[in-house]
Amino acid sequence: MFKKPAFFTSLFFFLMFTTATSQENMEKTKKIHENALTVDTHCDTPMALLGEDFDVGRKNKAPQSRVDFPRMKDGGLDAIFFAAFTSQRERTSENTEAAYKRAHEMIDSTYAVCKRYNNLAKVAINSNDAKRIEETGKRAIYIGMENGFPIGTDIKRVKEFYDRGVRYITLSHSSNNDICDSSTDKGGPEHNGLSQFGEKVVKEMNKLGMMIDVSHISDKAFYDVIEQSKVPVIASHSSVRSIAHHPRNMTDDMIKALAKNGGVIQICLLDDYIKDPDTTTIRYQKAKEIRKIFNTTYNTMNKTEQDEVRKQWRELGEKYPKKLPTVADCVDHIDYVKNLVGIDYVGIGSDFDGGGGLADCQDVSQMPNITAEMIKRGYTEEEIQKVWGGNFFRVFAEVEKHAN
C-alpha cells in the first residue's frame, strides 16, 4: 500500500487548515461587518446623477462608477453622504449664483433618485435615521455640501441649505473662498484662516446643528474652527499627513486638536492621500489636468461638455493604469490615528466618484475588505464598529444636541 511521505501529509493538513481558517475569517468578517452600522461620509456621486449615462439604481462597474444602491447593499454599506460639490471660481455674483444653482440641482437629484428607487434607498436627515432606515433593508442617503462657495456672503443660505437636508458643509475646496482659506490655494492664504464672515458661518452651523467639515481647509483655518466651534467637528475625507504628505491631510498636532475637540477624522481612500504619488508619470499629469477642470471651469460648462470631462476621467484608468494603494495601506492610517489619539476619533470617508479607490477596494461593494484587514490586525468588534460609524454618529448626535 502506498504511503504518503510526511511532507505531503503535512502539506495536506496545512492546506485543509488554511482553507478552514480562511473560511472562518470570511464568516467572522461578514458577521462583524453586518453587525456594524456602516457609513461612508463622503462621495461625489451627485455629479454623475446630473448626467444621462448613469443610473444609481442599477449595478454599475468600477472604475467608471464606484457607488450605486445595489453595490451599497452588496458591500453592507448602510449609509453614505452624497456631496453636492461645486468647484471654486472667481468670486463674482454670477459665479456664486451659478454654484448656488448647481448645488440645488444636485440636492434635487439626490431626492429624485431616492424617490424613484424608494424600495432601495431613502434620504436621511437626523443621526438616528441611519439605523432606522437600515432596519427596513434600505440604504440611508445623507446630503453634504462640498465647498461653501454657493453661500457667497449670504449667511441666510446656511439655514436654507440646512432646511434642504444638508447636514455638513466642507467650508472650502481647492481654493480660498469667502469663508476661509484652502489648504491648496496656489496664491497662498487670503484671510489667514477663517474670515470674519467665516466666523459667522461657524456660529450659524453650531446654532442649526449642522456639522462643520474641515477637510480641504488650511491648517490655520482648521485651528480657527477648533477655537470657534462649540461642538465637535469632522474631517469628512482626510488622511494622515505623516504618512502621505499632501497638504490636505492632517498633521499629528491637528489630529490631536481634533480629538481634544471630540471630533473625528474620516480616512480618505484617494490614492494620493494614502501614499505619496509618483509625479513623473503621464497618468499623474493627465489626472492633474482633468482635476483642474473639475476644480475651476466644470460648473460653467454645458451638459455635453461636462459629459465629455467625466468620460475622460473614466477612461483615464483604462489608458493609463496605475498601481493603487491597498486596503492595508489605508488601515495603516487608521492604525496611526488609533495609536496617536485613540480609536474614538477615526472613521472612513471614501471620496468615491471623486477620485477615491484602492486596488482591493474599488467600490462600495468591496468595503468589507477594510473590515477584514482590521480583523487581521487584531481590532475588536467594538473597535471596528466605532471606525465604521460609531465615532461619526457620536459626533453627529452631539452636534444635533447642542442646536438651539
mmCIF file of C-alpha atoms in Angstrom:
data_model
loop_
_atom_site.group_PDB
_atom_site.id
_atom_site.type_symbol
_atom_site.label_atom_id
_atom_site.label_comp_id
_atom_site.label_asym_id
_atom_site.label_seq_id
_atom_site.Cartn_x
_atom_site.Cartn_y
_atom_site.Cartn_z
ATOM 1 C CA MET A 1 0.000 0.000 0.000
ATOM 2 C CA PHE A 2 1.335 3.395 -0.979
ATOM 3 C CA LYS A 3 2.214 5.547 1.998
ATOM 4 C CA LYS A 4 2.248 9.346 1.601
ATOM 5 C CA PRO A 5 5.549 10.939 2.538
ATOM 6 C CA ALA A 6 5.368 13.017 5.700
ATOM 7 C CA PHE A 7 5.839 16.186 3.633
ATOM 8 C CA PHE A 8 2.686 15.592 1.601
ATOM 9 C CA THR A 9 0.726 14.654 4.711
ATOM 10 C CA SER A 10 1.819 17.882 6.376
ATOM 11 C CA LEU A 11 1.032 19.869 3.244
ATOM 12 C CA PHE A 12 -2.417 18.292 3.034
ATOM 13 C CA PHE A 13 -3.270 19.229 6.608
ATOM 14 C CA PHE A 14 -1.757 22.703 6.127
ATOM 15 C CA LEU A 15 -3.968 23.327 3.090
ATOM 16 C CA MET A 16 -7.002 21.984 4.930
ATOM 17 C CA PHE A 17 -6.230 24.207 7.919
ATOM 18 C CA THR A 18 -5.583 27.245 5.700
ATOM 19 C CA THR A 19 -8.855 26.749 3.825
ATOM 20 C CA ALA A 20 -10.770 26.293 7.070
ATOM 21 C CA THR A 21 -9.092 29.320 8.614
ATOM 22 C CA SER A 22 -9.817 31.415 5.519
ATOM 23 C CA GLN A 23 -13.483 30.375 5.585
ATOM 24 C CA GLU A 24 -13.630 31.108 9.310
ATOM 25 C CA ASN A 25 -12.152 34.581 8.738
ATOM 26 C CA MET A 26 -14.640 35.273 5.951
ATOM 27 C CA GLU A 27 -17.536 34.313 8.184
ATOM 28 C CA LYS A 28 -16.139 36.431 11.024
ATOM 29 C CA THR A 29 -15.700 39.403 8.688
ATOM 30 C CA LYS A 30 -19.235 39.020 7.360
ATOM 31 C CA LYS A 31 -20.734 38.792 10.841
ATOM 32 C CA ILE A 32 -18.856 41.791 12.270
ATOM 33 C CA HIS A 33 -19.459 43.900 9.166
ATOM 34 C CA GLU A 34 -23.178 43.111 9.197
ATOM 35 C CA ASN A 35 -23.434 43.947 12.901
ATOM 36 C CA ALA A 36 -21.789 47.349 12.423
ATOM 37 C CA LEU A 37 -23.800 50.407 11.405
ATOM 38 C CA THR A 38 -21.591 51.447 8.497
ATOM 39 C CA VAL A 39 -21.293 54.916 6.990
ATOM 40 C CA ASP A 40 -19.118 56.460 4.290
ATOM 41 C CA THR A 41 -19.055 60.193 4.957
ATOM 42 C CA HIS A 42 -18.096 61.433 1.506
ATOM 43 C CA CYS A 43 -18.723 60.512 -2.123
ATOM 44 C CA ASP A 44 -19.122 62.704 -5.218
ATOM 45 C CA THR A 45 -21.797 60.599 -6.900
ATOM 46 C CA PRO A 46 -24.245 63.553 -7.273
ATOM 47 C CA MET A 47 -22.087 64.865 -10.131
ATOM 48 C CA ALA A 48 -22.959 61.717 -12.064
ATOM 49 C CA LEU A 49 -26.651 61.962 -11.132
ATOM 50 C CA LEU A 50 -26.940 65.015 -13.377
ATOM 51 C CA GLY A 51 -25.764 63.016 -16.408
ATOM 52 C CA GLU A 52 -27.974 60.804 -18.563
ATOM 53 C CA ASP A 53 -25.421 57.980 -18.750
ATOM 54 C CA PHE A 54 -25.635 56.905 -15.095
ATOM 55 C CA ASP A 55 -28.318 55.018 -13.205
ATOM 56 C CA VAL A 56 -27.723 54.813 -9.443
ATOM 57 C CA GLY A 57 -30.486 52.239 -9.109
ATOM 58 C CA ARG A 58 -28.701 49.551 -11.108
ATOM 59 C CA LYS A 59 -25.359 47.838 -10.606
ATOM 60 C CA ASN A 60 -22.561 49.675 -12.426
ATOM 61 C CA LYS A 61 -18.849 48.854 -12.701
ATOM 62 C CA ALA A 62 -15.678 50.398 -11.337
ATOM 63 C CA PRO A 63 -13.685 52.406 -12.158
ATOM 64 C CA GLN A 64 -16.322 54.207 -14.245
ATOM 65 C CA SER A 65 -18.641 54.252 -11.242
ATOM 66 C CA ARG A 66 -17.971 53.350 -7.626
ATOM 67 C CA VAL A 67 -21.279 53.983 -5.859
ATOM 68 C CA ASP A 68 -24.812 52.827 -6.546
ATOM 69 C CA PHE A 69 -27.621 51.467 -4.391
ATOM 70 C CA PRO A 70 -27.243 47.745 -5.330
ATOM 71 C CA ARG A 71 -23.489 47.745 -4.672
ATOM 72 C CA MET A 72 -24.033 49.526 -1.349
ATOM 73 C CA LYS A 73 -26.206 46.593 -0.353
ATOM 74 C CA ASP A 74 -23.641 44.087 -1.653
ATOM 75 C CA GLY A 75 -20.926 45.733 0.435
ATOM 76 C CA GLY A 76 -23.014 46.071 3.577
ATOM 77 C CA LEU A 77 -22.762 49.873 3.469
ATOM 78 C CA ASP A 78 -25.758 51.158 5.401
ATOM 79 C CA ALA A 79 -25.353 54.905 4.933
ATOM 80 C CA ILE A 80 -23.456 57.374 2.791
ATOM 81 C CA PHE A 81 -23.145 61.121 2.356
ATOM 82 C CA PHE A 82 -23.813 62.332 -1.185
ATOM 83 C CA ALA A 83 -21.804 65.555 -1.528
ATOM 84 C CA ALA A 84 -23.190 68.435 -3.564
ATOM 85 C CA PHE A 85 -19.823 69.563 -4.926
ATOM 86 C CA THR A 86 -19.201 72.892 -6.603
ATOM 87 C CA SER A 87 -15.802 73.953 -7.874
ATOM 88 C CA GLN A 88 -14.246 77.202 -6.717
ATOM 89 C CA ARG A 89 -14.142 80.001 -9.264
ATOM 90 C CA GLU A 90 -13.631 83.741 -9.219
ATOM 91 C CA ARG A 91 -15.950 85.151 -6.583
ATOM 92 C CA THR A 92 -18.262 87.178 -8.795
ATOM 93 C CA SER A 93 -22.001 87.380 -8.181
ATOM 94 C CA GLU A 94 -22.599 85.469 -11.432
ATOM 95 C CA ASN A 95 -20.278 82.614 -10.459
ATOM 96 C CA THR A 96 -21.700 82.424 -6.953
ATOM 97 C CA GLU A 97 -25.237 82.191 -8.318
ATOM 98 C CA ALA A 98 -24.191 79.505 -10.799
ATOM 99 C CA ALA A 99 -22.662 77.448 -7.964
ATOM 100 C CA TYR A 100 -25.749 78.064 -5.815
ATOM 101 C CA LYS A 101 -27.979 76.770 -8.613
ATOM 102 C CA ARG A 102 -25.689 73.799 -9.219
ATOM 103 C CA ALA A 103 -25.732 72.768 -5.560
ATOM 104 C CA HIS A 104 -29.526 72.834 -5.536
ATOM 105 C CA GLU A 105 -29.635 70.734 -8.710
ATOM 106 C CA MET A 106 -27.516 68.049 -7.054
ATOM 107 C CA ILE A 107 -29.696 68.091 -3.957
ATOM 108 C CA ASP A 108 -32.807 67.866 -6.139
ATOM 109 C CA SER A 109 -31.295 64.916 -7.990
ATOM 110 C CA THR A 110 -30.498 63.117 -4.744
ATOM 111 C CA TYR A 111 -34.087 63.429 -3.571
ATOM 112 C CA ALA A 112 -35.332 62.381 -7.028
ATOM 113 C CA VAL A 113 -33.330 59.129 -7.233
ATOM 114 C CA CYS A 114 -34.270 58.167 -3.687
ATOM 115 C CA LYS A 115 -37.922 58.723 -4.591
ATOM 116 C CA ARG A 116 -37.536 56.773 -7.839
ATOM 117 C CA TYR A 117 -35.857 53.870 -6.030
ATOM 118 C CA ASN A 118 -37.741 54.126 -2.757
ATOM 119 C CA ASN A 119 -37.519 50.364 -2.372
ATOM 120 C CA LEU A 120 -33.720 50.655 -2.216
ATOM 121 C CA ALA A 121 -32.863 53.957 -0.535
ATOM 122 C CA LYS A 122 -34.217 56.853 1.486
ATOM 123 C CA VAL A 123 -32.927 60.345 2.224
ATOM 124 C CA ALA A 124 -31.732 60.595 5.831
ATOM 125 C CA ILE A 125 -31.851 63.771 7.888
ATOM 126 C CA ASN A 126 -31.009 63.021 11.538
ATOM 127 C CA SER A 127 -28.250 60.994 13.210
ATOM 128 C CA ASN A 128 -30.690 58.241 14.208
ATOM 129 C CA ASP A 129 -32.134 57.890 10.694
ATOM 130 C CA ALA A 130 -29.333 55.600 9.514
ATOM 131 C CA LYS A 131 -30.250 52.871 11.992
ATOM 132 C CA ARG A 132 -33.969 53.274 11.391
ATOM 133 C CA ILE A 133 -33.582 53.087 7.597
ATOM 134 C CA GLU A 134 -31.086 50.216 7.811
ATOM 135 C CA GLU A 135 -33.645 48.168 9.728
ATOM 136 C CA THR A 136 -36.008 48.433 6.735
ATOM 137 C CA GLY A 137 -33.350 46.973 4.440
ATOM 138 C CA LYS A 138 -32.781 50.252 2.593
ATOM 139 C CA ARG A 139 -29.719 52.473 2.220
ATOM 140 C CA ALA A 140 -29.640 55.790 4.127
ATOM 141 C CA ILE A 141 -28.572 58.661 1.861
ATOM 142 C CA TYR A 142 -27.416 61.775 3.694
ATOM 143 C CA ILE A 143 -26.561 65.039 1.953
ATOM 144 C CA GLY A 144 -23.400 67.046 2.461
ATOM 145 C CA MET A 145 -22.123 70.105 0.622
ATOM 146 C CA GLU A 146 -18.508 70.204 -0.535
ATOM 147 C CA ASN A 147 -17.340 73.818 -0.690
ATOM 148 C CA GLY A 148 -19.157 76.709 0.952
ATOM 149 C CA PHE A 149 -18.821 78.753 -2.247
ATOM 150 C CA PRO A 150 -22.595 78.650 -3.055
ATOM 151 C CA ILE A 151 -23.251 80.512 0.208
ATOM 152 C CA GLY A 152 -21.335 83.523 -1.070
ATOM 153 C CA THR A 153 -21.591 86.071 1.726
ATOM 154 C CA ASP A 154 -25.262 85.454 2.465
ATOM 155 C CA ILE A 155 -25.490 83.921 5.950
ATOM 156 C CA LYS A 156 -29.180 83.088 5.377
ATOM 157 C CA ARG A 157 -28.148 80.483 2.833
ATOM 158 C CA VAL A 158 -26.622 78.310 5.558
ATOM 159 C CA LYS A 159 -30.080 77.724 7.032
ATOM 160 C CA GLU A 160 -31.573 77.412 3.565
ATOM 161 C CA PHE A 161 -29.262 74.504 2.775
ATOM 162 C CA TYR A 162 -29.841 73.019 6.233
ATOM 163 C CA ASP A 163 -33.590 73.126 5.596
ATOM 164 C CA ARG A 164 -32.973 71.237 2.349
ATOM 165 C CA GLY A 165 -31.346 68.408 4.319
ATOM 166 C CA VAL A 166 -27.645 69.343 4.085
ATOM 167 C CA ARG A 167 -26.009 68.088 7.269
ATOM 168 C CA TYR A 168 -22.424 69.214 6.769
ATOM 169 C CA ILE A 169 -20.610 71.846 4.774
ATOM 170 C CA THR A 170 -16.983 71.427 3.735
ATOM 171 C CA LEU A 171 -16.047 75.065 4.302
ATOM 172 C CA SER A 172 -13.766 75.409 1.271
ATOM 173 C CA HIS A 173 -12.332 73.303 -1.537
ATOM 174 C CA SER A 174 -9.183 73.669 -3.638
ATOM 175 C CA SER A 175 -9.058 77.482 -3.463
ATOM 176 C CA ASN A 176 -9.851 80.208 -0.948
ATOM 177 C CA ASN A 177 -13.443 81.419 -0.730
ATOM 178 C CA ASP A 178 -15.336 83.982 1.339
ATOM 179 C CA ILE A 179 -15.442 81.649 4.361
ATOM 180 C CA CYS A 180 -11.821 80.607 4.775
ATOM 181 C CA ASP A 181 -8.500 79.761 3.196
ATOM 182 C CA SER A 182 -7.939 76.463 1.406
ATOM 183 C CA SER A 183 -5.033 74.108 2.052
ATOM 184 C CA THR A 184 -4.169 74.096 -1.656
ATOM 185 C CA ASP A 185 -4.735 77.635 -2.975
ATOM 186 C CA LYS A 186 -1.800 78.414 -5.269
ATOM 187 C CA GLY A 187 -1.889 82.065 -4.206
ATOM 188 C CA GLY A 188 -1.472 81.230 -0.544
ATOM 189 C CA PRO A 189 -3.637 82.432 2.352
ATOM 190 C CA GLU A 190 -6.062 85.305 1.910
ATOM 191 C CA HIS A 191 -7.788 85.543 5.278
ATOM 192 C CA ASN A 192 -5.087 83.999 7.474
ATOM 193 C CA GLY A 193 -7.566 81.258 8.346
ATOM 194 C CA LEU A 194 -11.263 81.922 8.848
ATOM 195 C CA SER A 195 -12.617 85.204 7.511
ATOM 196 C CA GLN A 196 -14.902 87.365 9.644
ATOM 197 C CA PHE A 197 -17.778 86.021 7.576
ATOM 198 C CA GLY A 198 -16.436 82.505 8.182
ATOM 199 C CA GLU A 199 -16.715 83.043 11.925
ATOM 200 C CA LYS A 200 -20.399 83.875 11.413
ATOM 201 C CA VAL A 201 -20.828 80.695 9.343
ATOM 202 C CA VAL A 202 -19.299 78.580 12.134
ATOM 203 C CA LYS A 203 -21.658 80.123 14.719
ATOM 204 C CA GLU A 204 -24.661 79.636 12.458
ATOM 205 C CA MET A 205 -23.801 75.995 11.779
ATOM 206 C CA ASN A 206 -23.409 75.388 15.528
ATOM 207 C CA LYS A 207 -26.784 77.027 16.102
ATOM 208 C CA LEU A 208 -28.538 74.926 13.447
ATOM 209 C CA GLY A 209 -26.940 71.615 14.398
ATOM 210 C CA MET A 210 -25.035 71.335 11.114
ATOM 211 C CA MET A 211 -21.651 69.615 11.168
ATOM 212 C CA ILE A 212 -18.579 71.647 10.217
ATOM 213 C CA ASP A 213 -16.297 69.789 7.804
ATOM 214 C CA VAL A 214 -12.632 70.820 7.955
ATOM 215 C CA SER A 215 -11.387 68.698 5.043
ATOM 216 C CA HIS A 216 -9.665 70.858 2.398
ATOM 217 C CA ILE A 217 -9.304 73.956 4.575
ATOM 218 C CA SER A 218 -5.919 75.439 5.523
ATOM 219 C CA ASP A 219 -4.149 74.487 8.743
ATOM 220 C CA LYS A 220 -4.735 77.967 10.198
ATOM 221 C CA ALA A 221 -8.415 77.840 9.222
ATOM 222 C CA PHE A 222 -8.660 74.451 10.940
ATOM 223 C CA TYR A 223 -7.293 75.806 14.210
ATOM 224 C CA ASP A 224 -9.620 78.821 13.942
ATOM 225 C CA VAL A 225 -12.603 76.474 13.557
ATOM 226 C CA ILE A 226 -11.491 74.405 16.544
ATOM 227 C CA GLU A 227 -11.276 77.583 18.614
ATOM 228 C CA GLN A 228 -14.598 78.989 17.405
ATOM 229 C CA SER A 229 -16.820 75.899 17.344
ATOM 230 C CA LYS A 230 -18.760 74.981 20.470
ATOM 231 C CA VAL A 231 -19.225 71.401 19.284
ATOM 232 C CA PRO A 232 -17.031 68.665 17.752
ATOM 233 C CA VAL A 233 -16.177 68.948 14.056
ATOM 234 C CA ILE A 234 -15.466 66.394 11.337
ATOM 235 C CA ALA A 235 -12.920 65.900 8.574
ATOM 236 C CA SER A 236 -15.206 64.067 6.143
ATOM 237 C CA HIS A 237 -12.437 62.808 3.855
ATOM 238 C CA SER A 238 -8.877 63.427 5.048
ATOM 239 C CA SER A 239 -5.927 61.190 5.902
ATOM 240 C CA VAL A 240 -2.674 61.354 7.882
ATOM 241 C CA ARG A 241 -0.001 63.769 6.680
ATOM 242 C CA SER A 242 2.785 61.916 8.485
ATOM 243 C CA ILE A 243 2.176 59.003 6.089
ATOM 244 C CA ALA A 244 1.102 60.777 2.876
ATOM 245 C CA HIS A 245 2.406 64.311 2.757
ATOM 246 C CA HIS A 246 -0.385 66.059 0.873
ATOM 247 C CA PRO A 247 -1.346 69.421 2.453
ATOM 248 C CA ARG A 248 -4.982 68.348 2.545
ATOM 249 C CA ASN A 249 -4.102 65.626 5.031
ATOM 250 C CA MET A 250 -3.888 66.344 8.754
ATOM 251 C CA THR A 251 -0.730 66.715 10.838
ATOM 252 C CA ASP A 252 -0.278 64.950 14.164
ATOM 253 C CA ASP A 253 -0.945 68.194 16.026
ATOM 254 C CA MET A 254 -4.145 68.751 14.032
ATOM 255 C CA ILE A 255 -5.349 65.218 14.784
ATOM 256 C CA LYS A 256 -4.611 65.754 18.484
ATOM 257 C CA ALA A 257 -6.541 69.039 18.432
ATOM 258 C CA LEU A 258 -9.420 67.330 16.614
ATOM 259 C CA ALA A 259 -9.520 64.567 19.228
ATOM 260 C CA LYS A 260 -9.433 67.094 22.078
ATOM 261 C CA ASN A 261 -12.373 68.800 20.378
ATOM 262 C CA GLY A 262 -14.170 65.428 20.342
ATOM 263 C CA GLY A 263 -14.229 65.309 16.552
ATOM 264 C CA VAL A 264 -13.374 62.601 14.035
ATOM 265 C CA ILE A 265 -11.087 62.193 11.005
ATOM 266 C CA GLN A 266 -12.630 60.067 8.262
ATOM 267 C CA ILE A 267 -9.794 58.408 6.357
ATOM 268 C CA CYS A 268 -9.967 59.137 2.616
ATOM 269 C CA LEU A 269 -9.424 56.311 0.108
ATOM 270 C CA LEU A 270 -7.993 58.542 -2.613
ATOM 271 C CA ASP A 271 -4.584 57.240 -3.646
ATOM 272 C CA ASP A 272 -2.575 60.468 -3.244
ATOM 273 C CA TYR A 273 -3.870 60.851 0.313
ATOM 274 C CA ILE A 274 -2.971 57.272 1.224
ATOM 275 C CA LYS A 275 0.517 57.145 -0.324
ATOM 276 C CA ASP A 276 2.742 59.816 -1.839
ATOM 277 C CA PRO A 277 2.261 59.738 -5.637
ATOM 278 C CA ASP A 278 4.796 59.266 -8.401
ATOM 279 C CA THR A 279 4.519 62.701 -10.006
ATOM 280 C CA THR A 280 6.625 61.719 -13.026
ATOM 281 C CA THR A 281 4.012 59.520 -14.717
ATOM 282 C CA ILE A 282 1.855 60.521 -17.686
ATOM 283 C CA ARG A 283 -1.213 59.446 -15.737
ATOM 284 C CA TYR A 284 -0.402 61.818 -12.898
ATOM 285 C CA GLN A 285 -0.132 64.747 -15.302
ATOM 286 C CA LYS A 286 -3.336 63.815 -17.137
ATOM 287 C CA ALA A 287 -5.234 63.400 -13.874
ATOM 288 C CA LYS A 288 -3.922 66.772 -12.736
ATOM 289 C CA GLU A 289 -5.273 68.388 -15.910
ATOM 290 C CA ILE A 290 -8.743 66.853 -15.502
ATOM 291 C CA ARG A 291 -8.916 67.703 -11.779
ATOM 292 C CA LYS A 292 -8.090 71.298 -12.684
ATOM 293 C CA ILE A 293 -11.172 71.347 -14.917
ATOM 294 C CA PHE A 294 -13.354 69.891 -12.135
ATOM 295 C CA ASN A 295 -11.986 72.471 -9.691
ATOM 296 C CA THR A 296 -12.334 75.511 -11.971
ATOM 297 C CA THR A 297 -14.490 75.550 -15.114
ATOM 298 C CA TYR A 298 -16.614 72.388 -14.810
ATOM 299 C CA ASN A 299 -19.686 74.146 -13.408
ATOM 300 C CA THR A 300 -19.683 76.694 -16.252
ATOM 301 C CA MET A 301 -19.793 74.015 -18.966
ATOM 302 C CA ASN A 302 -22.902 72.857 -20.757
ATOM 303 C CA LYS A 303 -24.113 69.304 -20.235
ATOM 304 C CA THR A 304 -22.362 67.906 -23.325
ATOM 305 C CA GLU A 305 -19.046 69.359 -22.217
ATOM 306 C CA GLN A 306 -19.490 68.026 -18.677
ATOM 307 C CA ASP A 307 -20.290 64.541 -20.015
ATOM 308 C CA GLU A 308 -17.086 64.667 -22.046
ATOM 309 C CA VAL A 309 -14.995 65.599 -18.990
ATOM 310 C CA ARG A 310 -16.499 62.759 -16.970
ATOM 311 C CA LYS A 311 -15.816 60.410 -19.903
ATOM 312 C CA GLN A 312 -12.164 61.491 -19.943
ATOM 313 C CA TRP A 313 -11.950 60.821 -16.199
ATOM 314 C CA ARG A 314 -13.447 57.343 -16.618
ATOM 315 C CA GLU A 315 -11.119 56.497 -19.499
ATOM 316 C CA LEU A 316 -8.040 57.696 -17.637
ATOM 317 C CA GLY A 317 -7.685 54.460 -15.695
ATOM 318 C CA GLU A 318 -8.075 52.375 -18.843
ATOM 319 C CA LYS A 319 -5.490 54.283 -20.874
ATOM 320 C CA TYR A 320 -3.021 54.852 -18.053
ATOM 321 C CA PRO A 321 -3.450 52.122 -15.426
ATOM 322 C CA LYS A 322 -1.942 52.939 -12.085
ATOM 323 C CA LYS A 323 -0.737 50.799 -9.240
ATOM 324 C CA LEU A 324 -3.108 51.836 -6.500
ATOM 325 C CA PRO A 325 -2.520 51.692 -2.747
ATOM 326 C CA THR A 326 -4.163 48.809 -0.940
ATOM 327 C CA VAL A 327 -6.603 48.360 1.910
ATOM 328 C CA ALA A 328 -3.592 47.544 4.081
ATOM 329 C CA ASP A 329 -2.137 50.980 3.238
ATOM 330 C CA CYS A 330 -5.462 52.557 4.204
ATOM 331 C CA VAL A 331 -5.629 50.725 7.530
ATOM 332 C CA ASP A 332 -2.104 51.988 8.237
ATOM 333 C CA HIS A 333 -3.747 55.418 8.558
ATOM 334 C CA ILE A 334 -6.413 54.053 10.899
ATOM 335 C CA ASP A 335 -3.668 52.396 12.952
ATOM 336 C CA TYR A 336 -1.759 55.670 13.093
ATOM 337 C CA VAL A 337 -4.723 57.650 14.422
ATOM 338 C CA LYS A 338 -5.588 54.883 16.894
ATOM 339 C CA ASN A 339 -2.035 54.874 18.252
ATOM 340 C CA LEU A 340 -1.808 58.673 18.298
ATOM 341 C CA VAL A 341 -5.096 59.656 19.967
ATOM 342 C CA GLY A 342 -7.200 56.524 20.397
ATOM 343 C CA ILE A 343 -9.805 54.539 18.483
ATOM 344 C CA ASP A 344 -12.632 57.013 19.209
ATOM 345 C CA TYR A 345 -11.576 59.614 16.662
ATOM 346 C CA VAL A 346 -11.281 57.851 13.309
ATOM 347 C CA GLY A 347 -13.653 56.677 10.572
ATOM 348 C CA ILE A 348 -13.923 56.296 6.783
ATOM 349 C CA GLY A 349 -14.817 58.801 4.042
ATOM 350 C CA SER A 350 -14.038 57.198 0.687
ATOM 351 C CA ASP A 351 -14.212 60.100 -1.798
ATOM 352 C CA PHE A 352 -15.589 57.533 -4.256
ATOM 353 C CA ASP A 353 -16.597 59.053 -7.605
ATOM 354 C CA GLY A 354 -14.311 61.956 -6.770
ATOM 355 C CA GLY A 355 -11.021 60.084 -7.130
ATOM 356 C CA GLY A 356 -11.194 57.602 -4.269
ATOM 357 C CA GLY A 357 -10.469 53.919 -4.854
ATOM 358 C CA LEU A 358 -7.921 51.297 -3.776
ATOM 359 C CA ALA A 359 -6.509 48.246 -5.533
ATOM 360 C CA ASP A 360 -8.633 45.941 -3.390
ATOM 361 C CA CYS A 361 -11.463 48.348 -2.558
ATOM 362 C CA GLN A 362 -12.547 49.614 -5.967
ATOM 363 C CA ASP A 363 -16.102 50.454 -4.985
ATOM 364 C CA VAL A 364 -18.652 50.264 -2.165
ATOM 365 C CA SER A 365 -19.240 46.542 -2.736
ATOM 366 C CA GLN A 366 -15.671 45.805 -1.560
ATOM 367 C CA MET A 367 -15.766 47.730 1.698
ATOM 368 C CA PRO A 368 -15.820 44.544 3.813
ATOM 369 C CA ASN A 369 -12.165 44.173 2.784
ATOM 370 C CA ILE A 370 -11.397 47.043 5.172
ATOM 371 C CA THR A 371 -13.162 45.147 7.949
ATOM 372 C CA ALA A 372 -11.179 42.005 7.101
ATOM 373 C CA GLU A 373 -7.884 43.903 7.333
ATOM 374 C CA MET A 374 -8.814 45.354 10.731
ATOM 375 C CA ILE A 375 -9.707 41.863 11.981
ATOM 376 C CA LYS A 376 -6.381 40.597 10.666
ATOM 377 C CA ARG A 377 -4.622 43.261 12.738
ATOM 378 C CA GLY A 378 -6.431 42.341 15.928
ATOM 379 C CA TYR A 379 -9.117 45.026 16.082
ATOM 380 C CA THR A 380 -12.008 44.044 18.326
ATOM 381 C CA GLU A 381 -15.593 44.089 17.092
ATOM 382 C CA GLU A 382 -16.266 47.145 19.275
ATOM 383 C CA GLU A 383 -13.331 48.994 17.714
ATOM 384 C CA ILE A 384 -14.456 48.091 14.190
ATOM 385 C CA GLN A 385 -17.973 49.322 14.919
ATOM 386 C CA LYS A 386 -16.534 52.629 16.118
ATOM 387 C CA VAL A 387 -14.480 53.072 12.955
ATOM 388 C CA TRP A 388 -17.362 52.170 10.653
ATOM 389 C CA GLY A 389 -19.835 54.598 12.147
ATOM 390 C CA GLY A 390 -19.909 54.702 15.935
ATOM 391 C CA ASN A 391 -17.429 57.569 16.192
ATOM 392 C CA PHE A 392 -19.030 59.611 13.442
ATOM 393 C CA PHE A 393 -22.610 59.201 14.676
ATOM 394 C CA ARG A 394 -21.456 60.176 18.178
ATOM 395 C CA VAL A 395 -20.260 63.500 16.749
ATOM 396 C CA PHE A 396 -23.383 63.887 14.598
ATOM 397 C CA ALA A 397 -25.652 63.379 17.626
ATOM 398 C CA GLU A 398 -23.668 65.774 19.792
ATOM 399 C CA VAL A 399 -23.864 68.498 17.122
ATOM 400 C CA GLU A 400 -27.643 67.988 16.960
ATOM 401 C CA LYS A 401 -27.947 68.033 20.753
ATOM 402 C CA HIS A 402 -26.387 71.488 21.065
ATOM 403 C CA ALA A 403 -28.513 73.102 18.345
ATOM 404 C CA ASN A 404 -30.763 75.912 19.521
#
